[in-house]
Amino acid sequence: MADTYSNLVNKNPLGKKVASQFGLPKPALLRRYKEGQQLLEGPAAVAGIGSAPVAASASAIVKASGGEVVDATPETSYDARLAAIVFDATQARTLDQLDELRQVVAPALKKTGSSARLVVIGTTPSELSDPEAAATQQALEGITRSIGKEMLRGGTANLLWVDEKAQGDSAVLAAPLRFLLSSRSAYVSGQPIRVRDADVPDVDDWHSPLAGETAVITGAARGIGAEIAKVFARAGANLILVDIPASGEALSKVANSLGATALQLDVTAADAGERIAEAVARKSDKLDVMVHNAGITRDKLFVNTDENRWGSVLDVNLRAQFRINKVLLDKGVKGGLADGGRIIGVASISGIGGNRGQSNYAASKAGVIGMVRQLSQTLADRNITVNAVAPGFIETEMTAKIPFATREVGRRLNSLLQGGQPVDVGEAIAFFAEPGSAGVTGQVLRVCGQSQLGA
Amino acid sequence: MTIESIRNSLYLLLSVSVIHPLSSTPKGDSLMSPRDVYVLGGNRIPFVRSGGKYLKASNQDMLTTAIDGLVSRYGLAGERLGEVAAGAVLKHSRDFNLTRESVLGSHLSPTTPAYDVQQACGTGLEAAILVANKIALGQIDSAIAGGTDTTSDAPLAINDGLRRTLMKANYAKTPQQRISAVLKIRPAQLAPEQPTNGEPRTGLSMGEHQAITTKEWGITREAQDELTALSHQNLAAAYDRGFFDDLITPYLGVTKDNNLRPDSTVEKLAKLKPVFGKGEGATMTAGNSTPLTDGASAVLLGTKEWADEHKITPLARFVDGETAAVDYVTGNEGLLMAPPYAIARLLQRNNLTLQDFDFYEIHEAFASTVLCHLAAMESAEFCKEKLGLEAPLGSIDRSKLNVNGSSLAAGHPFAATGGRIIASAAKQLHEKGSGRALISICAAGGLGVVAILEAA
């Protein structure tokens, strides 16, 4: 869906002039992933606090992905515009040490180019027993979130909290760090992601991470679901795309354009789980990724929401997932989810911050978050990760129908001054799906351009 | 090691290298015993009454969509199939390569060969028999059979008088000749030639023909209305239980056959006035006859090996097919009475009786057609005199007839009906896990096409 204002101030000569003379906000054109694209378009400045044990891993990951690394100090003068800054603050234990971050990152930020990335790496605060150490690590969130709001030209700032046990393992860091550095995280800013200790497979193909894997995506006929499917197909996955029979025409087109299989199925059907498993068993030995994307809205003020509006939204957006998961997680079911697999849900910033007229929808989306946090613990021993994305304002057919004024507010009220694209949600989901993301579980990642709604 | 054992080893080595090539098929001799053929899946678009939602849809569009739905259901994008055979009864002259053009517009590989088949309402089933035979012979391993029809986009031709005049003008050698030819055009010649569903040799419409047969067999209005109501109720129930979830792909926003009246009852149908036949004895109404309908269908067939390779579970084995024709022109037999003849021959060839089936799929051109077929097969006289049988074929268990509804409810886009029935019958057998289905379709020109499916 088109963002007319953004096009005007970015592409139209007169629009550009008017915008700059009157100081109008100018949403940047975000760098987005294309097949075979370089990880970074310029050098990455890497630095850290103390022994900075993770900085070395970070440098190695950037270099392995074809990127150039500059060791940053407060005195470094940068020849080229920086594409990224990676700062290892895992060893920060005192508030004084935070000043080291300020001294190195501030001058580097001044030299960043467009769609630049700041990734701060810390230690998970809840793992630290010393109050000042925990406070210091928590402070990193305040710093990154604030810098996210100050970033210019489509830049983002995010935080990786790495568990102490995982800090020695560069393999577990690679996928999350690369996601945040790459253009795949174009619309993710101001977000912390926790990385745990996990077994990450040796094969590390970041261009087709899902090669040979089988994934099911529900609600795939249009909008965000169709875009998730495209990203998964690009990443090499075998796809089974699900949508209600009434959307079969659109579903068939998406499936055929990606060489995928279409499964016309209402996810609320009593046997939906069995039918998904059957479809998987027909195509593959096992299911690797289950993406619960199907969702509906039936908006009404809470006081006017009837039983049907209430029930149908909860049924499609949440209850169906429980029924389907139950079948897919049964080890005896052919076509069920394999150990080491992935369950990925779609929450919403409405589920985090609530939304007028969406009590039913927000209930279902907050419920997704609750499910993700709990189920991730239950399934940890099977190495199945459970995560969700929480999209903010995404340019879809659905949001195009919002009245103009409301739409403009929703669209601009974020650090990137624009709505996200459906592909941004797809990229985040594909990140969770990657074998390299084994250390990321129980997380809800906002894909919202650091929206102020629900923040 | 003795000399004897060395000799034995040498002999073994030689025999492997020498005898093995001899045991394979000699060059140029491709004859092989027939292979089993399976119905692997089916797809259609919802059938819609003519002049409605598909008014702007062409046969090619509809057939392409039906094929593409099959492609996406089985993940066949980019695949080269053995062939696609399909057709339409009402066809524009520009659609001389309708099926090939539909394949080119689909997501199948453009290297998939295709050809058109045209056998009135038998088109879809006949296409399936044709490709099944090729698969059985080993000429191809996989195929799609299908059909499409629209009376909303029916071809209107210029009338014969105008065509002759224009051809004369076209072949004229001098401008004067051309002008004089064109001046001979008369207003009456401007009226287009409309396609009719009348029989060219009798001038009677199909309904009028059937009205004669209905009367001959004494089929009552009540029996026809009962069959009709059941067809609607069965089709509605099939939709409700999700039977069509993997048999239909919506098209142009239509998700269900729009001729379906789930609340149809004998009482409501009894209120309709007869439209075919004359006077007191007229029993055929718009309710118990199929309306003109637009739609398309496609069925995927292949060998077990091909299905395994493509990870598709076969639904049913395509056992055999037979086509019969009757002499209706002289009035010796009813226009739509060929199916009993075809069924008799097919049963005999396969050493089966009419009662050896778990499902009967008899196309409901008119409710009375089905009832006439059943009455004929029960009649000792008919079976002896017309079919030359010692004993009648007998009656069938009516609870096994058209269990998920048929053409009276779904509608009948001529060439698309075969594909609809094959797919439904195959899925019914798959759900049951055993048994046989008999498919029967009557067609214009005194034709009848029948086939046997067996649970895979």
Tab-separated table of N, CA, C and O in Angstrom, chain A residues 245-249 251-253 255-257 259-262 264-266 275 282-284, chain B residues 68-69 71-75 77 107 244-246 248-253 255 310-311 313:
chain	number	residue	atom	x	y	z
A	245	PRO	N	-11.324	-21.846	3.067
A	245	PRO	CA	-11.739	-22.224	1.716
A	245	PRO	C	-12.238	-21.030	0.893
A	245	PRO	O	-11.984	-20.957	-0.303
A	246	ALA	N	-12.914	-20.092	1.535
A	246	ALA	CA	-13.450	-18.952	0.789
A	246	ALA	C	-12.356	-18.068	0.201
A	246	ALA	O	-12.586	-17.309	-0.728
A	247	SER	N	-11.132	-18.160	0.730
A	247	SER	CA	-10.011	-17.374	0.189
A	247	SER	C	-9.159	-18.212	-0.753
A	247	SER	O	-8.031	-17.830	-1.075
A	248	GLY	N	-9.708	-19.329	-1.179
A	248	GLY	CA	-8.927	-20.278	-1.982
A	248	GLY	C	-8.360	-19.714	-3.268
A	248	GLY	O	-7.277	-20.108	-3.699
A	249	GLU	N	-9.088	-18.791	-3.879
A	249	GLU	CA	-8.627	-18.253	-5.161
A	249	GLU	C	-7.300	-17.512	-4.975
A	249	GLU	O	-6.333	-17.753	-5.698
A	251	LEU	N	-5.315	-17.753	-2.377
A	251	LEU	CA	-4.337	-18.692	-1.817
A	251	LEU	C	-3.659	-19.491	-2.929
A	251	LEU	O	-2.438	-19.676	-2.930
A	252	SER	N	-4.470	-19.935	-3.879
A	252	SER	CA	-3.944	-20.718	-4.992
A	252	SER	C	-2.923	-19.903	-5.781
A	252	SER	O	-1.871	-20.413	-6.190
A	253	LYS	N	-3.220	-18.627	-5.987
A	253	LYS	CA	-2.286	-17.778	-6.749
A	253	LYS	C	-0.967	-17.616	-6.001
A	253	LYS	O	0.108	-17.701	-6.597
A	255	ALA	N	0.299	-19.592	-3.728
A	255	ALA	CA	0.994	-20.890	-3.686
A	255	ALA	C	1.667	-21.185	-5.015
A	255	ALA	O	2.843	-21.565	-5.053
A	256	ASN	N	0.939	-20.997	-6.113
A	256	ASN	CA	1.528	-21.300	-7.417
A	256	ASN	C	2.694	-20.394	-7.744
A	256	ASN	O	3.665	-20.816	-8.374
A	257	SER	N	2.616	-19.124	-7.315
A	257	SER	CA	3.713	-18.211	-7.636
A	257	SER	C	4.976	-18.585	-6.855
A	257	SER	O	6.077	-18.211	-7.227
A	259	GLY	N	5.577	-21.921	-5.884
A	259	GLY	CA	5.796	-23.365	-5.972
A	259	GLY	C	5.423	-24.079	-4.682
A	259	GLY	O	5.969	-25.118	-4.341
A	260	ALA	N	4.472	-23.501	-3.963
A	260	ALA	CA	4.066	-24.070	-2.677
A	260	ALA	C	2.803	-24.906	-2.839
A	260	ALA	O	2.239	-24.989	-3.918
A	261	THR	N	2.366	-25.519	-1.736
A	261	THR	CA	1.132	-26.294	-1.733
A	261	THR	C	0.066	-25.516	-0.981
A	261	THR	O	0.330	-24.984	0.096
A	262	ALA	N	-1.137	-25.465	-1.563
A	262	ALA	CA	-2.238	-24.742	-0.915
A	262	ALA	C	-3.117	-25.717	-0.145
A	262	ALA	O	-3.441	-26.778	-0.649
A	264	GLN	N	-6.730	-25.523	1.693
A	264	GLN	CA	-7.918	-24.745	2.046
A	264	GLN	C	-8.487	-25.328	3.328
A	264	GLN	O	-9.014	-26.430	3.335
A	265	LEU	N	-8.384	-24.574	4.382
A	265	LEU	CA	-8.766	-25.104	5.684
A	265	LEU	C	-9.098	-23.961	6.638
A	265	LEU	O	-8.353	-22.995	6.750
A	266	ASP	N	-10.212	-24.104	7.328
A	266	ASP	CA	-10.569	-23.152	8.367
A	266	ASP	C	-9.823	-23.585	9.628
A	266	ASP	O	-10.045	-24.690	10.126
A	275	ARG	N	-5.543	-32.202	9.938
A	275	ARG	CA	-5.456	-31.979	8.488
A	275	ARG	C	-4.154	-31.293	8.101
A	275	ARG	O	-3.608	-31.546	7.030
A	282	ARG	N	2.218	-35.745	3.824
A	282	ARG	CA	2.212	-36.042	2.389
A	282	ARG	C	3.442	-35.462	1.698
A	282	ARG	O	3.914	-35.986	0.718
A	283	LYS	N	3.946	-34.338	2.223
A	283	LYS	CA	5.026	-33.629	1.537
A	283	LYS	C	6.400	-33.892	2.129
A	283	LYS	O	7.417	-33.695	1.472
A	284	SER	N	6.431	-34.259	3.405
A	284	SER	CA	7.718	-34.294	4.077
A	284	SER	C	7.684	-35.265	5.260
A	284	SER	O	6.625	-35.701	5.677
B	68	ASP	N	-5.143	-24.383	-12.366
B	68	ASP	CA	-4.236	-23.768	-11.388
B	68	ASP	C	-4.589	-24.153	-9.951
B	68	ASP	O	-3.697	-24.277	-9.107
B	69	GLY	N	-5.851	-24.325	-9.686
B	69	GLY	CA	-6.264	-24.754	-8.346
B	69	GLY	C	-5.739	-26.149	-8.035
B	69	GLY	O	-5.334	-26.454	-6.915
B	71	VAL	N	-3.053	-27.413	-9.474
B	71	VAL	CA	-1.595	-27.248	-9.385
B	71	VAL	C	-1.195	-26.810	-7.979
B	71	VAL	O	-0.279	-27.372	-7.381
B	72	SER	N	-1.909	-25.847	-7.417
B	72	SER	CA	-1.517	-25.353	-6.090
B	72	SER	C	-1.851	-26.377	-5.010
B	72	SER	O	-1.130	-26.514	-4.032
B	73	ARG	N	-2.934	-27.128	-5.196
B	73	ARG	CA	-3.320	-28.108	-4.183
B	73	ARG	C	-2.276	-29.210	-4.072
B	73	ARG	O	-2.038	-29.737	-2.992
B	74	TYR	N	-1.652	-29.547	-5.198
B	74	TYR	CA	-0.677	-30.635	-5.164
B	74	TYR	C	0.759	-30.155	-5.382
B	74	TYR	O	1.654	-30.968	-5.635
B	75	GLY	N	0.969	-28.850	-5.287
B	75	GLY	CA	2.322	-28.306	-5.396
B	75	GLY	C	2.993	-28.653	-6.712
B	75	GLY	O	4.141	-29.075	-6.745
B	77	ALA	N	3.483	-26.572	-9.394
B	77	ALA	CA	3.917	-25.417	-10.194
B	77	ALA	C	5.212	-25.756	-10.931
B	77	ALA	O	6.151	-26.272	-10.343
B	107	HIS	N	0.083	-22.461	-14.258
B	107	HIS	CA	1.417	-22.584	-13.673
B	107	HIS	C	2.073	-23.919	-13.989
B	107	HIS	O	3.137	-24.232	-13.465
B	244	PHE	N	-16.061	-30.323	0.188
B	244	PHE	CA	-15.521	-29.657	-1.000
B	244	PHE	C	-14.303	-28.786	-0.707
B	244	PHE	O	-13.786	-28.129	-1.608
B	245	ASP	N	-13.841	-28.769	0.559
B	245	ASP	CA	-12.690	-27.927	0.911
B	245	ASP	C	-11.493	-28.196	0.007
B	245	ASP	O	-10.742	-27.280	-0.332
B	246	ASP	N	-11.302	-29.463	-0.365
B	246	ASP	CA	-10.171	-29.751	-1.251
B	246	ASP	C	-10.630	-30.225	-2.629
B	246	ASP	O	-9.929	-30.957	-3.318
B	248	ILE	N	-12.768	-27.728	-4.463
B	248	ILE	CA	-13.209	-26.490	-5.120
B	248	ILE	C	-12.242	-25.356	-4.790
B	248	ILE	O	-11.772	-25.247	-3.664
B	249	THR	N	-11.934	-24.539	-5.781
B	249	THR	CA	-11.218	-23.284	-5.539
B	249	THR	C	-12.151	-22.155	-5.932
B	249	THR	O	-12.672	-22.158	-7.047
B	250	PRO	N	-12.400	-21.217	-5.024
B	250	PRO	CA	-13.311	-20.114	-5.358
B	250	PRO	C	-12.825	-19.336	-6.596
B	250	PRO	O	-11.643	-19.357	-6.930
B	251	TYR	N	-13.760	-18.684	-7.235
B	251	TYR	CA	-13.439	-17.949	-8.466
B	251	TYR	C	-14.286	-16.690	-8.520
B	251	TYR	O	-15.488	-16.746	-8.250
B	252	LEU	N	-13.655	-15.583	-8.862
B	252	LEU	CA	-14.333	-14.283	-8.960
B	252	LEU	C	-15.212	-13.998	-7.739
B	252	LEU	O	-16.308	-13.473	-7.857
B	253	GLY	N	-14.713	-14.375	-6.582
B	253	GLY	CA	-15.424	-14.081	-5.343
B	253	GLY	C	-16.549	-15.054	-5.027
B	253	GLY	O	-17.181	-14.952	-3.986
B	255	THR	N	-17.843	-18.607	-3.838
B	255	THR	CA	-17.248	-19.695	-3.070
B	255	THR	C	-18.093	-20.970	-3.087
B	255	THR	O	-17.645	-22.021	-2.672
B	310	HIS	N	5.565	-37.730	-6.439
B	310	HIS	CA	5.069	-36.376	-6.164
B	310	HIS	C	4.346	-36.287	-4.828
B	310	HIS	O	3.667	-35.307	-4.543
B	311	LYS	N	4.506	-37.335	-4.031
B	311	LYS	CA	3.950	-37.361	-2.675
B	311	LYS	C	2.459	-37.045	-2.649
B	311	LYS	O	1.976	-36.244	-1.852
B	313	THR	N	-1.358	-38.839	-2.463
B	313	THR	CA	-2.049	-40.081	-2.123
B	313	THR	C	-3.167	-40.332	-3.122
B	313	THR	O	-4.082	-39.514	-3.232
